[in-house]
mmCIF file with all atom_site columns, C-alpha atoms in Angstrom:
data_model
loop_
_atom_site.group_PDB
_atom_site.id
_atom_site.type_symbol
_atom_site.label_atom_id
_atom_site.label_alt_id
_atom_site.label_comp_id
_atom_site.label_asym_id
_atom_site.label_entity_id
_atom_site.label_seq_id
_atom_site.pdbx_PDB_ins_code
_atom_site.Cartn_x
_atom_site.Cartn_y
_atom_site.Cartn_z
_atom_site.occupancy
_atom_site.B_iso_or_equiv
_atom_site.pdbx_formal_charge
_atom_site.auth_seq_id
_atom_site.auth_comp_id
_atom_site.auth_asym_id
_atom_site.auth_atom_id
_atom_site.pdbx_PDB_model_num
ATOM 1  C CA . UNK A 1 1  ? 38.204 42.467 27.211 1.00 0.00 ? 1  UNK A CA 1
ATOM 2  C CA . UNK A 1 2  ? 34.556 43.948 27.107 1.00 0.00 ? 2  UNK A CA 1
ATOM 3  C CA . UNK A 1 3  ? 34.455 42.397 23.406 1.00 0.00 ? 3  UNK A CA 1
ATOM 4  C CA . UNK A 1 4  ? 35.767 38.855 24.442 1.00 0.00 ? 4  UNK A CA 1
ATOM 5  C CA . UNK A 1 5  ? 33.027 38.895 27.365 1.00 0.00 ? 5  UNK A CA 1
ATOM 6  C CA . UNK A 1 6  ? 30.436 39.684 24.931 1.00 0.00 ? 6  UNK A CA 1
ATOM 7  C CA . UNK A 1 7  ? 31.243 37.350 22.493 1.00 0.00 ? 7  UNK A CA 1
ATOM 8  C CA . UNK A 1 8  ? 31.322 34.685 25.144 1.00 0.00 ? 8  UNK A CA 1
ATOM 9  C CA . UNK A 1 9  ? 27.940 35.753 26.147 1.00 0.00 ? 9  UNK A CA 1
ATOM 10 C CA . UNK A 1 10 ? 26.466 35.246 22.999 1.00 0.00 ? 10 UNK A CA 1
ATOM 11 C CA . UNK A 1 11 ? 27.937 31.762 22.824 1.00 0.00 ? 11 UNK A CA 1
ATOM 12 C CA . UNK A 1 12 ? 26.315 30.653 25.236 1.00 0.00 ? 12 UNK A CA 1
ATOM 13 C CA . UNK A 1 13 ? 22.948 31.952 24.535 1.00 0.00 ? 13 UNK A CA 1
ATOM 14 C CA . UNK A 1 14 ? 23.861 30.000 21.384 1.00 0.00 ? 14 UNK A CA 1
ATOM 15 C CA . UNK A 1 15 ? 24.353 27.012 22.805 1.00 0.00 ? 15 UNK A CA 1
ATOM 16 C CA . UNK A 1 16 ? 21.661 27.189 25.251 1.00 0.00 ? 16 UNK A CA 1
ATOM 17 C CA . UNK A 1 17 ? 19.107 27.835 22.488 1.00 0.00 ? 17 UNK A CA 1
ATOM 18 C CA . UNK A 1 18 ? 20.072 24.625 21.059 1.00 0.00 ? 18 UNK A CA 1
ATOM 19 C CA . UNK A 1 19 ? 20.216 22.179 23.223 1.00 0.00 ? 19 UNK A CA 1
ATOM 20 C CA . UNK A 1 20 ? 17.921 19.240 22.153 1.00 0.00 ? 20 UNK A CA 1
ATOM 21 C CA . UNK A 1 21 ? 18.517 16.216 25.142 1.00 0.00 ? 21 UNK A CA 1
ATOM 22 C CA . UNK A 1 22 ? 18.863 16.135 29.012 1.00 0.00 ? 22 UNK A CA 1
ATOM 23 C CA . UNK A 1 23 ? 22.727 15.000 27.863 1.00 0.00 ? 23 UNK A CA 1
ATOM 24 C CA . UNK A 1 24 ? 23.490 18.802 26.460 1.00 0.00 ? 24 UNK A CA 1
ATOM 25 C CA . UNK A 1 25 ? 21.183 20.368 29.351 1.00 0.00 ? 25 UNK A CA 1
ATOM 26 C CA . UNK A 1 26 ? 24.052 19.056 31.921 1.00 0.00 ? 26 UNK A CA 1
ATOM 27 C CA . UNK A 1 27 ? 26.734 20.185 29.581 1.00 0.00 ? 27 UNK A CA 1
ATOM 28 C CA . UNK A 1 28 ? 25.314 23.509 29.663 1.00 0.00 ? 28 UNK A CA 1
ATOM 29 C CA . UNK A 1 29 ? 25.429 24.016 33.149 1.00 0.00 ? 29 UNK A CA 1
ATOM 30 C CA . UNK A 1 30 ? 28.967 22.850 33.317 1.00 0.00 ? 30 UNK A CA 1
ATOM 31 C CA . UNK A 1 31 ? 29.709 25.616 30.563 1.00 0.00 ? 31 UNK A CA 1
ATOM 32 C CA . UNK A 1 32 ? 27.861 28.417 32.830 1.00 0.00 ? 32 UNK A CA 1
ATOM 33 C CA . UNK A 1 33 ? 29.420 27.458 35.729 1.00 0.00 ? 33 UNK A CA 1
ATOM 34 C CA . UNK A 1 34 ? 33.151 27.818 33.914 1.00 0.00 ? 34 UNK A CA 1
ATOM 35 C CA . UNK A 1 35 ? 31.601 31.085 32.600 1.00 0.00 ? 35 UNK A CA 1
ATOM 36 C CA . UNK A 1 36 ? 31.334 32.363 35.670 1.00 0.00 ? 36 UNK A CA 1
ATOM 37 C CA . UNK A 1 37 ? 34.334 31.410 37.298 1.00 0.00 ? 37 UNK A CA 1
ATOM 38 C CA . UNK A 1 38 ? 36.891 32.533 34.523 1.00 0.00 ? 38 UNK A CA 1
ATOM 39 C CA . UNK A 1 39 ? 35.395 35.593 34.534 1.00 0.00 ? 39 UNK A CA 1
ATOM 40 C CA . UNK A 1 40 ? 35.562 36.201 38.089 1.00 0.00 ? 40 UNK A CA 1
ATOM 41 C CA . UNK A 1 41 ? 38.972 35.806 37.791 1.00 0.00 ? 41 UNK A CA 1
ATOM 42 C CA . UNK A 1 42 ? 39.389 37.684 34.779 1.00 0.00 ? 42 UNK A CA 1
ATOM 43 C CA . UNK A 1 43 ? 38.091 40.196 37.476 1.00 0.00 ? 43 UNK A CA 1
ATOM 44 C CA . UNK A 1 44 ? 34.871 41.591 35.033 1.00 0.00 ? 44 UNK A CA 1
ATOM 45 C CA . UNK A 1 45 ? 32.358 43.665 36.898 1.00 0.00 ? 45 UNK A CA 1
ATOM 46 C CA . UNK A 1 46 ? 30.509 41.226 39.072 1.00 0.00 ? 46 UNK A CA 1
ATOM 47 C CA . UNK A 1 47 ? 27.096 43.467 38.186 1.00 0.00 ? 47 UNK A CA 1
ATOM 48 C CA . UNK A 1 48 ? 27.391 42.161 34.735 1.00 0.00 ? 48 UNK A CA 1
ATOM 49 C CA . UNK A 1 49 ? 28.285 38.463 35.351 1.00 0.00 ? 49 UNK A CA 1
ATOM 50 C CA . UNK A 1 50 ? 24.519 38.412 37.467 1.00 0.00 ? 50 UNK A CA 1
ATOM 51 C CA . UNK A 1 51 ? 22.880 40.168 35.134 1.00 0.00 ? 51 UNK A CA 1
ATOM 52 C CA . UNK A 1 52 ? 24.141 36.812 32.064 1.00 0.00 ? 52 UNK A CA 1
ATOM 53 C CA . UNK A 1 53 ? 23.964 34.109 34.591 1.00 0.00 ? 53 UNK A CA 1
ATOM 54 C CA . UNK A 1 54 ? 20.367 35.486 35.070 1.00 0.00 ? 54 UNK A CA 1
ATOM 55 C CA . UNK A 1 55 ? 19.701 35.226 31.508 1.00 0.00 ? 55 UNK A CA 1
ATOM 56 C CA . UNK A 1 56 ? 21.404 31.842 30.676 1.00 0.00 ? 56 UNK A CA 1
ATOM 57 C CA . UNK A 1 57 ? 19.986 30.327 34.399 1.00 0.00 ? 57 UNK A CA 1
ATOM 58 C CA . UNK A 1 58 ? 16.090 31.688 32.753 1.00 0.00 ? 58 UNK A CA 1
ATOM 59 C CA . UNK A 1 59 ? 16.727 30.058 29.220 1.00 0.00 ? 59 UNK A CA 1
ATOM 60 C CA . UNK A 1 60 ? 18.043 27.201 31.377 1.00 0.00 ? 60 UNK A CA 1
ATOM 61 C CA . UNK A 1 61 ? 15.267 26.747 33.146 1.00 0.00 ? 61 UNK A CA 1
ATOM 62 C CA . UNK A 1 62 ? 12.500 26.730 30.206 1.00 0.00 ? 62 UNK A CA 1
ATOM 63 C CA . UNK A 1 63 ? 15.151 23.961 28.331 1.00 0.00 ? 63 UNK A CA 1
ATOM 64 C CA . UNK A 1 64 ? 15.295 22.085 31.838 1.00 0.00 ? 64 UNK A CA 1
ATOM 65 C CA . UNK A 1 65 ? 11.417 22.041 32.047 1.00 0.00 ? 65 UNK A CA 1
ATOM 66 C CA . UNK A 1 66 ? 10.880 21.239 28.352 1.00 0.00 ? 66 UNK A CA 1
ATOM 67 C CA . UNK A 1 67 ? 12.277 18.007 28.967 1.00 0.00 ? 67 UNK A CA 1
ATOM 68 C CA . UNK A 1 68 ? 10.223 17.093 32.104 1.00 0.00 ? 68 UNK A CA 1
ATOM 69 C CA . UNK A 1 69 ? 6.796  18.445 30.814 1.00 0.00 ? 69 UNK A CA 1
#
């Protein structure tokens, strides 16, 4: 399960490092929000969901104000 979580982790860096409109930016959050709630009830260690929502809400962020510079 460590090895799905991972790979899902790197997706959404992915994903996150490509988004290109406001459009995507929203779709992102809707994919780190469903992130974090299948793994919570996949019952992962909640130390490690914070530590990728703090990543992915940080790359969010620098997308989020790329747009509204």
């Amino acid at each position: 399960m460590e090895k799905v979580f991972r790979q899902h982790t790197n997706k959404i860096i992915k994903i996150l490092n490509s988004i290109e409109n406001e459009r995507q930016l929203e779709c992102a959050k809707t994919i780190i929000s469903n992130f974090v709630e299948y793994w919570k009830f996949k019952k992962i260690d909640v130390k490690e969901i914070r530590n990728n929502l703090a990543t992915f809400n940080m790359i969010y962020k620098f997308k989020r104000n790329s747009f509204y510079e």
